PDB file of C-alpha atoms and ligand atoms in Angstrom:
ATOM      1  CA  UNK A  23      11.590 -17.693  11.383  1.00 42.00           C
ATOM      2  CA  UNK A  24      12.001 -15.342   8.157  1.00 49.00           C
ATOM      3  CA  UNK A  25       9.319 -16.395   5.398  1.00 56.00           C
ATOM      4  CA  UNK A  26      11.049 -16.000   1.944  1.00 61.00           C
ATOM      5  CA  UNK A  27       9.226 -13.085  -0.215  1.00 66.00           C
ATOM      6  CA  UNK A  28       6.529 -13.746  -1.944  1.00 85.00           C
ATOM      7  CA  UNK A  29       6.735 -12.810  -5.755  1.00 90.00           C
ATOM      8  CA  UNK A  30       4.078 -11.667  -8.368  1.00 95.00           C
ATOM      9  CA  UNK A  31       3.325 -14.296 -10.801  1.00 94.00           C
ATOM     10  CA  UNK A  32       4.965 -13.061 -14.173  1.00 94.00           C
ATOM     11  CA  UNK A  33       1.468 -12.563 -16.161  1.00 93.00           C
ATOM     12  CA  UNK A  34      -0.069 -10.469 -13.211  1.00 95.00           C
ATOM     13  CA  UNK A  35       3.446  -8.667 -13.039  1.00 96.00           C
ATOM     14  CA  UNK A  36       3.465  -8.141 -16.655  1.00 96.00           C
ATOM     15  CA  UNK A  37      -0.340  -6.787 -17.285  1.00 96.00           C
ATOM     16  CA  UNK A  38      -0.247  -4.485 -14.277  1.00 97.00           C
ATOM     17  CA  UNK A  39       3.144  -2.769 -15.498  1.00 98.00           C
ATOM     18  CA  UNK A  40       2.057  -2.933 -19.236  1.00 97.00           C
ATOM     19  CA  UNK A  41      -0.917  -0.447 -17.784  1.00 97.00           C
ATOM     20  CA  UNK A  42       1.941   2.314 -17.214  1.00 98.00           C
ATOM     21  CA  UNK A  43       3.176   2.291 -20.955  1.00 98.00           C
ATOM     22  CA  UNK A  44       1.028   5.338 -21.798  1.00 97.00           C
ATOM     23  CA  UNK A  45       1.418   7.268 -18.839  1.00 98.00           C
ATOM     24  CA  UNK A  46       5.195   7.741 -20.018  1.00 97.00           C
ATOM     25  CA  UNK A  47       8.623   5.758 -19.497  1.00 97.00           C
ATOM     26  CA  UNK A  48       9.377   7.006 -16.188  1.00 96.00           C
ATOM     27  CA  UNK A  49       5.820   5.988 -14.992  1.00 98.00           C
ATOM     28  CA  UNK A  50       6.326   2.353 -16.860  1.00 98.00           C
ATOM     29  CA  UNK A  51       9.773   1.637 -15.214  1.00 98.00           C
ATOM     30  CA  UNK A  52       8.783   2.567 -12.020  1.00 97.00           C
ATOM     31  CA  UNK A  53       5.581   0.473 -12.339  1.00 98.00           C
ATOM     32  CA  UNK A  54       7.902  -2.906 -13.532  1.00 98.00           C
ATOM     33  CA  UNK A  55      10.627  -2.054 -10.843  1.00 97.00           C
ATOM     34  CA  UNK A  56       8.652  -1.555  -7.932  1.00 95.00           C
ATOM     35  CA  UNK A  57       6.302  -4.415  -8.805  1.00 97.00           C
ATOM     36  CA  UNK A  58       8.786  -7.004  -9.147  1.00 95.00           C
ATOM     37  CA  UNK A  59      11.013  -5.470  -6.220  1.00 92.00           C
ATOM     38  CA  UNK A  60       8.398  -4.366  -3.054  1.00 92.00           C
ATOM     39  CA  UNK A  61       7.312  -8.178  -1.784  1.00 91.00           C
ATOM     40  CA  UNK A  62       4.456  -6.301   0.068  1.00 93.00           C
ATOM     41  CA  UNK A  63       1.971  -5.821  -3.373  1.00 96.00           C
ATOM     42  CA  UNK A  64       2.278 -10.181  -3.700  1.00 95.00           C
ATOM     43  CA  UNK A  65       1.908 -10.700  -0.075  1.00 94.00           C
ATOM     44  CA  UNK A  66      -0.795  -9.085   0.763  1.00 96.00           C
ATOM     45  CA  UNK A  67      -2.434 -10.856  -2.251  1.00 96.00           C
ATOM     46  CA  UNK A  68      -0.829 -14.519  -1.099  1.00 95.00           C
ATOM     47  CA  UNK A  69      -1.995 -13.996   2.491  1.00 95.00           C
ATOM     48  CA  UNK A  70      -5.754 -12.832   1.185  1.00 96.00           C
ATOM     49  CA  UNK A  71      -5.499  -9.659   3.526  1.00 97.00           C
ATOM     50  CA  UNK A  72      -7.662  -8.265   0.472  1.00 98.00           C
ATOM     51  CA  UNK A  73     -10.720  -9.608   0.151  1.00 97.00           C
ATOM     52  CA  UNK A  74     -12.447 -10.824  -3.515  1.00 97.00           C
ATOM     53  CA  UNK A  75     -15.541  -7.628  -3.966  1.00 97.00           C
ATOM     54  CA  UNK A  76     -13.927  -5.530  -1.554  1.00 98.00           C
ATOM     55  CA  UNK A  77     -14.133  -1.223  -1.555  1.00 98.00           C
ATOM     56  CA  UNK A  78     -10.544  -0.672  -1.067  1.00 98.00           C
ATOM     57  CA  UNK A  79      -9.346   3.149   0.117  1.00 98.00           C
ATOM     58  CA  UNK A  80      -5.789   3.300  -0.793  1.00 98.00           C
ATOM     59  CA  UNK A  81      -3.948   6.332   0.948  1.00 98.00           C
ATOM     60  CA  UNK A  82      -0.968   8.110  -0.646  1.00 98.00           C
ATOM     61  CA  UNK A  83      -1.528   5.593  -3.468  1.00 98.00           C
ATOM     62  CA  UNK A  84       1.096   6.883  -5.554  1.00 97.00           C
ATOM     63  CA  UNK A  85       1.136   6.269  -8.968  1.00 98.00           C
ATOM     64  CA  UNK A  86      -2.107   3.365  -8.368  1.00 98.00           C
ATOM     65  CA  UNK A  87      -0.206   0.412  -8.425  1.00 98.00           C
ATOM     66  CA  UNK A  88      -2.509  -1.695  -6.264  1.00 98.00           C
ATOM     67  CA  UNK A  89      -5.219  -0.508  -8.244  1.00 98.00           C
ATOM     68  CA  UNK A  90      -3.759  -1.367 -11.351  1.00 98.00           C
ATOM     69  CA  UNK A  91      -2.449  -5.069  -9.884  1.00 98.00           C
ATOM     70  CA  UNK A  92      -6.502  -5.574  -8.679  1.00 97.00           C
ATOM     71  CA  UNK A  93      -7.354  -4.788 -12.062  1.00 97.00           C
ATOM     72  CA  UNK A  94      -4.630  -7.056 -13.561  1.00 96.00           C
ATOM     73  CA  UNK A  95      -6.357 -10.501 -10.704  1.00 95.00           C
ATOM     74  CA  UNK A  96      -9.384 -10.110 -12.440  1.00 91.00           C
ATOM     75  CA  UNK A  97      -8.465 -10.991 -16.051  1.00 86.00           C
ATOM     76  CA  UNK A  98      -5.643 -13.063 -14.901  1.00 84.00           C
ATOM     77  CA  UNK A  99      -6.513 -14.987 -12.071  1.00 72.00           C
ATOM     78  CA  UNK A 100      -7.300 -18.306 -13.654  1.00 72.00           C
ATOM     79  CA  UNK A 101      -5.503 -21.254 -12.181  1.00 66.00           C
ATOM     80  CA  UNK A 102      -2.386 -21.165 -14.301  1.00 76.00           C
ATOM     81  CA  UNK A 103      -1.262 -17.973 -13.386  1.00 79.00           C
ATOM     82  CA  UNK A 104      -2.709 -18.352  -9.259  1.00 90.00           C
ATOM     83  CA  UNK A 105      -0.146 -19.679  -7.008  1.00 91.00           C
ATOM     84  CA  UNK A 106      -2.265 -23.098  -5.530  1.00 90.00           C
ATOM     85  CA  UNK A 107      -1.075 -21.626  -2.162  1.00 92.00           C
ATOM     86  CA  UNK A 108      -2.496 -18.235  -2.797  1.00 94.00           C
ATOM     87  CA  UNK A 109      -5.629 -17.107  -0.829  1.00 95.00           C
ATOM     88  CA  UNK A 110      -8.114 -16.818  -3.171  1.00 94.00           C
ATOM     89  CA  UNK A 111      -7.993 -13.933  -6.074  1.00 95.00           C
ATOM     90  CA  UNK A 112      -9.432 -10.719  -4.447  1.00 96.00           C
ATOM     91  CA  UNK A 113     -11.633 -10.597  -8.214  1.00 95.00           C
ATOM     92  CA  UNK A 114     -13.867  -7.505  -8.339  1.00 96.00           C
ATOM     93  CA  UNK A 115     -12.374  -4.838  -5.929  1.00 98.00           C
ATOM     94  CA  UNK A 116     -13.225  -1.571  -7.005  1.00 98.00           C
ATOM     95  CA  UNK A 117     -10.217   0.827  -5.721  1.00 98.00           C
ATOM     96  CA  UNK A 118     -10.098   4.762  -4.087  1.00 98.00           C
ATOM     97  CA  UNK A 119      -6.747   6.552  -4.313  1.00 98.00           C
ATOM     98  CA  UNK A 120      -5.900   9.782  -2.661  1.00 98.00           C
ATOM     99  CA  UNK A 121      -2.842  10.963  -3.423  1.00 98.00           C
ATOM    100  CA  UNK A 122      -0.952  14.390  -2.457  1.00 96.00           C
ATOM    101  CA  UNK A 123       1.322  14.371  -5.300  1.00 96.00           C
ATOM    102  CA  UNK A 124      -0.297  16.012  -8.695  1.00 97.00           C
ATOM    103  CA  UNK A 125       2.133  14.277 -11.107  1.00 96.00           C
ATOM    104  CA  UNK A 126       1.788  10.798  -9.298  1.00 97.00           C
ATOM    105  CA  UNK A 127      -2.321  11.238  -9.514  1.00 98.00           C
ATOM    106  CA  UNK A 128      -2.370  12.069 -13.280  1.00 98.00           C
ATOM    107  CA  UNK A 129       0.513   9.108 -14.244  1.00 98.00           C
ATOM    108  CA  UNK A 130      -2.383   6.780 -12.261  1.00 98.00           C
ATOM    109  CA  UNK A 131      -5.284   8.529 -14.067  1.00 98.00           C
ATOM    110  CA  UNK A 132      -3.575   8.124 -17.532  1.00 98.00           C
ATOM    111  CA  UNK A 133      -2.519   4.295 -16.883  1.00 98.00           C
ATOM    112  CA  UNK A 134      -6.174   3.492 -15.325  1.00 98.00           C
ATOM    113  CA  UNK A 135      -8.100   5.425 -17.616  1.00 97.00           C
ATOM    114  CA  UNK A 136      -9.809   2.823 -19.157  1.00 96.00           C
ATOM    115  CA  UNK A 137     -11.185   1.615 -15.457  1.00 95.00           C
ATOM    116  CA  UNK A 138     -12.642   4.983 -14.562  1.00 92.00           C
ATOM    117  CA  UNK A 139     -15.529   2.604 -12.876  1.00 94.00           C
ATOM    118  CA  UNK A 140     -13.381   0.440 -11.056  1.00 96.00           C
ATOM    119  CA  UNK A 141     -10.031   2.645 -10.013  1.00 98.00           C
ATOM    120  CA  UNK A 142     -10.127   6.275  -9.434  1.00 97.00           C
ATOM    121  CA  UNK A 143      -7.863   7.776  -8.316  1.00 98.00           C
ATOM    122  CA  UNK A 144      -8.096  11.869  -6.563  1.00 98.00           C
ATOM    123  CA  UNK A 145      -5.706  14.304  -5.637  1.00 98.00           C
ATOM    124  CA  UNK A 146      -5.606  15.311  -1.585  1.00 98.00           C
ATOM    125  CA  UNK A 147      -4.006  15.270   1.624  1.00 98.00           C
ATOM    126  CA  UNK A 148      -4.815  12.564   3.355  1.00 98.00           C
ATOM    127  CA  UNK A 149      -4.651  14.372   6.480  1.00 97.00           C
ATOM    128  CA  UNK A 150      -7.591  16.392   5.348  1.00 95.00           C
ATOM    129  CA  UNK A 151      -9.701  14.825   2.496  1.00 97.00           C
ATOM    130  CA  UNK A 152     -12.681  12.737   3.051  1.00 97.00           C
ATOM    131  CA  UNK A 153     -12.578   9.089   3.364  1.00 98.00           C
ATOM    132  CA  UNK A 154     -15.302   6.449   1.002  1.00 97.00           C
ATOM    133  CA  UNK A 155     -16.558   3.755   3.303  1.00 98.00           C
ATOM    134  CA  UNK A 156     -14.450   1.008   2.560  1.00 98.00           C
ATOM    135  CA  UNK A 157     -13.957  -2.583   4.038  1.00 98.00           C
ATOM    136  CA  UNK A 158      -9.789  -2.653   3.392  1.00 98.00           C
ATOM    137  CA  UNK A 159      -8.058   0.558   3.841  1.00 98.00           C
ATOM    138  CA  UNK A 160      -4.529   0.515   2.160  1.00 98.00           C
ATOM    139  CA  UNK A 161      -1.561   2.246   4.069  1.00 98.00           C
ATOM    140  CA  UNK A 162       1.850   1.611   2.403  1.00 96.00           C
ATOM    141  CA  UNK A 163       4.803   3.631   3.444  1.00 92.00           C
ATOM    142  CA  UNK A 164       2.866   6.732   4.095  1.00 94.00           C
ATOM    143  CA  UNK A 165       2.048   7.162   7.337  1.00 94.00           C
ATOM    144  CA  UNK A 166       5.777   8.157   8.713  1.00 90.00           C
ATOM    145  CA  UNK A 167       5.356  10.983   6.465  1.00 90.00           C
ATOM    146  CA  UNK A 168       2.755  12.689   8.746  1.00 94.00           C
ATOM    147  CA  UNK A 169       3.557  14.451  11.948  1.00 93.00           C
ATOM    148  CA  UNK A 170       2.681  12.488  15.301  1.00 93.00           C
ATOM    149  CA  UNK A 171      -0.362  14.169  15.888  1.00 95.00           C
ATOM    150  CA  UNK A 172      -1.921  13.584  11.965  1.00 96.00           C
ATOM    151  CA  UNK A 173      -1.258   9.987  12.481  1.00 96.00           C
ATOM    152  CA  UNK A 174      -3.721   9.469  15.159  1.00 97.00           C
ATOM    153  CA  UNK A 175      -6.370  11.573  13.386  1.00 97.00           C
ATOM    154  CA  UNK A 176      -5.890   9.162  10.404  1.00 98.00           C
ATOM    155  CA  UNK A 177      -5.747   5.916  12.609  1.00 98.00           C
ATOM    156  CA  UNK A 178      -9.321   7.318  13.704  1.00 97.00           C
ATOM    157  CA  UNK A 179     -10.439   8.285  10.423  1.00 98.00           C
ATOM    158  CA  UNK A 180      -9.992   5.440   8.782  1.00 98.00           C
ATOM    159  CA  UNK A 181     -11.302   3.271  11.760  1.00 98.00           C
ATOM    160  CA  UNK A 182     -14.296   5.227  11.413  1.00 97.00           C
ATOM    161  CA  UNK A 183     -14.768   4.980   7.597  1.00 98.00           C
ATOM    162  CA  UNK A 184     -13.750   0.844   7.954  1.00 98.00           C
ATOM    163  CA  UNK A 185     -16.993  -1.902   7.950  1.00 98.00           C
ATOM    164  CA  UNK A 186     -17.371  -3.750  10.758  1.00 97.00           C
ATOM    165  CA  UNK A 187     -14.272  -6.625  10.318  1.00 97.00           C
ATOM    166  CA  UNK A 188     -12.921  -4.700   7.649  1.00 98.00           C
ATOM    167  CA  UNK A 189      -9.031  -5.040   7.243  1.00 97.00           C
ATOM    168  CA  UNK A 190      -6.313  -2.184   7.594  1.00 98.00           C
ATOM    169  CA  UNK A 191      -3.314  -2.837   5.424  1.00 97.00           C
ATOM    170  CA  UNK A 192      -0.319  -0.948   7.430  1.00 96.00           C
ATOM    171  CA  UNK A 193       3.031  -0.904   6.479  1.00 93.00           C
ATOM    172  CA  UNK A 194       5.529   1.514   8.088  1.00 89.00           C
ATOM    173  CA  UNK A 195       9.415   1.930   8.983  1.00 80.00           C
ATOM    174  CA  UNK A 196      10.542   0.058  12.437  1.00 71.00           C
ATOM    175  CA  UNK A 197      12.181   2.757  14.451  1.00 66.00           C
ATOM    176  CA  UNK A 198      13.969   0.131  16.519  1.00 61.00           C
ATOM    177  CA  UNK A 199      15.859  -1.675  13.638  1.00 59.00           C
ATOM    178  CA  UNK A 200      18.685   0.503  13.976  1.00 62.00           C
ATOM    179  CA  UNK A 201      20.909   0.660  10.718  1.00 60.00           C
ATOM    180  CA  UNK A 202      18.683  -0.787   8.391  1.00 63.00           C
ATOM    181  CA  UNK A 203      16.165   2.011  10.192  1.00 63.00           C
ATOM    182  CA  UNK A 204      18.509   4.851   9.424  1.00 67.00           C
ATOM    183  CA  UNK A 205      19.530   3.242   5.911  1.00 64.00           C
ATOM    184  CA  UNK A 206      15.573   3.454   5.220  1.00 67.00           C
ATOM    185  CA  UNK A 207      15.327   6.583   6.900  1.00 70.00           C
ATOM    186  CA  UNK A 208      17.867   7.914   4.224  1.00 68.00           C
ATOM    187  CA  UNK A 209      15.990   5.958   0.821  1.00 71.00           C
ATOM    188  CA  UNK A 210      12.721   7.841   2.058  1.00 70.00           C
ATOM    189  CA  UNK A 211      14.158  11.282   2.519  1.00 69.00           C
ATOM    190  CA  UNK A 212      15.992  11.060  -0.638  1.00 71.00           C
ATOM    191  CA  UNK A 213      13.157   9.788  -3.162  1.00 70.00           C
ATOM    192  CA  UNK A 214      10.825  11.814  -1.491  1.00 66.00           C
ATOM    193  CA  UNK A 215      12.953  15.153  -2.308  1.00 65.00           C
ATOM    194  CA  UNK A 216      13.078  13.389  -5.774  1.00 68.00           C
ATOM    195  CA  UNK A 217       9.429  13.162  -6.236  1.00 66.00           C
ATOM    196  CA  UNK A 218       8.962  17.253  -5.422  1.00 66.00           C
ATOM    197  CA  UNK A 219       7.930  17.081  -2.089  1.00 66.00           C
ATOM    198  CA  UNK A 220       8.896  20.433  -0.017  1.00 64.00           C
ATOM    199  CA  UNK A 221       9.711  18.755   3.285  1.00 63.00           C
ATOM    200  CA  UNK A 222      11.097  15.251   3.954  1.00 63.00           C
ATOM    201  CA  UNK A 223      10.419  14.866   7.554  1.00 73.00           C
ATOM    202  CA  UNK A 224       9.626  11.735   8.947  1.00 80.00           C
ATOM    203  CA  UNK A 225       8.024  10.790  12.370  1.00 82.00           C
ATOM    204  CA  UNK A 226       8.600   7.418  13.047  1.00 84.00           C
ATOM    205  CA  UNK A 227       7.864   5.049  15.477  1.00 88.00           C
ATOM    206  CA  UNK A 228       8.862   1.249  16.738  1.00 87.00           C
ATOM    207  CA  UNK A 229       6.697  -1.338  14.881  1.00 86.00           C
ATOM    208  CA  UNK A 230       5.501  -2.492  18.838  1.00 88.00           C
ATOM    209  CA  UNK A 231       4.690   1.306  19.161  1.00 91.00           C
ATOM    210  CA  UNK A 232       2.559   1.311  15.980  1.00 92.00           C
ATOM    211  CA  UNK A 233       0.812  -2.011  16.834  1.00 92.00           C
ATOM    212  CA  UNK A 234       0.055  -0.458  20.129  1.00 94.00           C
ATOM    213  CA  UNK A 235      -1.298   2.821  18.353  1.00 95.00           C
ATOM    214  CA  UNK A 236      -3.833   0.673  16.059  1.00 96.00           C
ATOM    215  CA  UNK A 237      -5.462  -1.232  19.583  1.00 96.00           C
ATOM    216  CA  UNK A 238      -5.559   2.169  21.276  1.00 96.00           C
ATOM    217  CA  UNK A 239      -7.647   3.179  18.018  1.00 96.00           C
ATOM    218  CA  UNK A 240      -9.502   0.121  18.252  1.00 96.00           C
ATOM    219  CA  UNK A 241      -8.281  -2.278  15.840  1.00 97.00           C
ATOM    220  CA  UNK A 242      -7.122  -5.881  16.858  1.00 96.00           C
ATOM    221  CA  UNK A 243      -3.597  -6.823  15.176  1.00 94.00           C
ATOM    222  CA  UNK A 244      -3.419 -10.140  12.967  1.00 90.00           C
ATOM    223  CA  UNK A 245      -1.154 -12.383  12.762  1.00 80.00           C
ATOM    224  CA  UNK A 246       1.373 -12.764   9.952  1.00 76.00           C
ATOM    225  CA  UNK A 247       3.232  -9.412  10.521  1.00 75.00           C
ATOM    226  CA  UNK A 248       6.002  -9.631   7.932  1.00 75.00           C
ATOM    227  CA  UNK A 249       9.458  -7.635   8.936  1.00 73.00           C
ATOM    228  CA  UNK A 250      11.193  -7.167   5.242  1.00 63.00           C
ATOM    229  CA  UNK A 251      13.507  -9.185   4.653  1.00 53.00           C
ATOM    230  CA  UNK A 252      15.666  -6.678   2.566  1.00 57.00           C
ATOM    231  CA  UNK A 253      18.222  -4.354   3.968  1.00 54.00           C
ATOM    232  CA  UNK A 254      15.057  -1.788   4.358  1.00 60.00           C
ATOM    233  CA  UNK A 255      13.364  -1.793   7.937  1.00 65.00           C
ATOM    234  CA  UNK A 256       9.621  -2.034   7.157  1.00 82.00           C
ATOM    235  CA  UNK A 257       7.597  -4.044   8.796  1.00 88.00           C
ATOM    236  CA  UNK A 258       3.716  -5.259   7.098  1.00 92.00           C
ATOM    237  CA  UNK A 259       0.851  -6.084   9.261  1.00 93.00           C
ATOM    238  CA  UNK A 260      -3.049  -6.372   9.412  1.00 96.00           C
ATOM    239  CA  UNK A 261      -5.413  -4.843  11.721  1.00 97.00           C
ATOM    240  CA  UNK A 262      -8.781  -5.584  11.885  1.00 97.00           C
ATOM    241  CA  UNK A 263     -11.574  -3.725  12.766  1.00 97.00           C
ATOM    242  CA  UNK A 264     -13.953  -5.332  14.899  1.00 96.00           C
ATOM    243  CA  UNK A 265     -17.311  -7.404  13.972  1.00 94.00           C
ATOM    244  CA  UNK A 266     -20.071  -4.516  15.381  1.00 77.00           C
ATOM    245  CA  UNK A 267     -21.579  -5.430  18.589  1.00 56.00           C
TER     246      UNK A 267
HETATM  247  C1  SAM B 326       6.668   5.726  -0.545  1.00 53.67           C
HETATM  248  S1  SAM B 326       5.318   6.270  -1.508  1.00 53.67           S
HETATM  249  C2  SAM B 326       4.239   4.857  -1.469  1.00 53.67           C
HETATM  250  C3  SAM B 326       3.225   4.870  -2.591  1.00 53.67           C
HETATM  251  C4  SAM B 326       2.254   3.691  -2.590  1.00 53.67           C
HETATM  252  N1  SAM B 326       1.554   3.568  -1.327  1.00 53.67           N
HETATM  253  C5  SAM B 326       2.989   2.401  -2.914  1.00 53.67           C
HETATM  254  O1  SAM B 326       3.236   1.598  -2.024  1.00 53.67           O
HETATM  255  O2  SAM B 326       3.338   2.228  -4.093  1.00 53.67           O
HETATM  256  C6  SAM B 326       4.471   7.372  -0.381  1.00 53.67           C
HETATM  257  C7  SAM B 326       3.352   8.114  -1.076  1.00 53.67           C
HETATM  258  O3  SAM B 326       2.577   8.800  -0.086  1.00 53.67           O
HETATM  259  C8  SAM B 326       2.241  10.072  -0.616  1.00 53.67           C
HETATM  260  N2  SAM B 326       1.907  10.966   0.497  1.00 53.67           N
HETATM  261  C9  SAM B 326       2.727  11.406   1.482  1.00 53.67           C
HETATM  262  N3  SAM B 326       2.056  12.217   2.330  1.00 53.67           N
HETATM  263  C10 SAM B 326       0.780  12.270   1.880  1.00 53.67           C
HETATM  264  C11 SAM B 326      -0.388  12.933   2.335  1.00 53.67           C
HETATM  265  N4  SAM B 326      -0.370  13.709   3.416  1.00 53.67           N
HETATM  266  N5  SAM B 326      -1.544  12.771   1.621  1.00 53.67           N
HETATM  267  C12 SAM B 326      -1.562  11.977   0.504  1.00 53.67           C
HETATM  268  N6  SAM B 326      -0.484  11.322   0.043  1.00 53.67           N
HETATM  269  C13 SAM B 326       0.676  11.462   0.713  1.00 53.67           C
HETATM  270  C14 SAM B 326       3.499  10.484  -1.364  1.00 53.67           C
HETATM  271  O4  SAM B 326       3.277  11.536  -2.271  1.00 53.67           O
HETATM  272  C15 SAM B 326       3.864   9.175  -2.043  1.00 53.67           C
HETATM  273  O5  SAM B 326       3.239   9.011  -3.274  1.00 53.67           O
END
């Protein structure tokens, strides 16, 4: 059955867009839009995939909206403003970005400037920069974007870099969805262009193919997947990494 998407409160909403104001008005839009649009940022807070103290490595972060939202649970997350059938507030997460995109990584650094501490966030290529030990590792529509043979080297990467029982937060295009696939397909190729990248090739796979990928890289799938429920063909999930031995 088709859960109905979870929302942002408005206060945690509000103080994690209000952030963007001085990183410029495109930054700020696109911080309110996407926030209040994209069900995965309040889902993976309602389903406590993030855990309260956690290191959290957040690849092809963007413009640091996670970050920015983590920030925003700790001032906020008193019980007004906490949905009473939330998992509990992930308070204290200190956040890694890496992001390929110069303009995207200073638009974070301006808006999260006063949180060097907590949120930092570094310009690289996933597909080459180091990874921080971390115990959630954040993948949000970036993985497609690498070819078949980068993915792996990631999956393995950031298996390596994860704590024992530390959480992978995947979300990636269903290549079996047909025309809501293609329609997504199109979105991606488009906004990427728009945000300066030089290629917009995708390599995508089904979402049983990617769940098969993670336990061939060692992780155990969760339950709770979440297919959007828009006309986009994404499809959320959690893999864990084992307890050690
Ligand atoms: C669709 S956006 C998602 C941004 C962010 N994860 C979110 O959900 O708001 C994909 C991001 O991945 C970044 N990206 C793509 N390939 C990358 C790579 N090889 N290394 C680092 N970032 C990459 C893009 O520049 C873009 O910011």
């Amino acid at each position: 059955m088709q859960q109905a998407p979870h929302r942002l409160p408005h206060a945690l909403w509000h103080a994690a867009s209000e952030r963007y104001r001085r990183a410029g008005r495109f930054a700020w839009h696109f911080a309110r839009g996407k926030l209040r649009h994209d069900p995965a940022f309040a889902s993976v807070l309602a389903k406590g995939w993030i855990r309260p103290q956690s290191r959290v490595l957040d690849l092809g972060c963007g413009q640091g909206l996670l970050a920015s939202l983590l920030l925003a649970v700790d001032s906020l997350a008193h019980e007004q403003h906490w949905p009473q059938d939330w998992a509990p507030p992930p308070r204290g997460c200190r956040v890694h970005g890496l992001e390929l995109m110069p303009r995207d990584v200073a638009r974070a650094r301006t808006a999260l400037a006063d949180h060097a501490a907590r949120a930092r966030v570094e310009q690289g290529n996933i597909a080459h920069a180091p990874f921080s030990p971390a115990d959630t590792v954040v993948l949000l529509d970036v993985l497609h974007y690498l070819p078949h043979e980068a993915q792996t080297q990631v999956l393995q990467r950031v298996h390596d870099c994860l704590a024992p029982g530390g959480h992978l937060v995947l979300r990636i295009g269903d290549h079996a969805a047909g025309l809501r696939f293609r329609f997504s397909q199109l979105v991606d190729r488009v906004i990427f262009r728009a945000r300066g990248h030089a290629s917009s090739s995708l390599y995508c796979r089904t979402a049983d193919d990617w769940a098969q990928l993670l336990r061939d890289h060692g992780f155990e799938i969760q339950p709770g997947r979440m297919v959007s429920g828009s006309l986009f063909a994404n499809t959320l999930m959690l893999a864990r990494k084992p307890d050690a031995a």
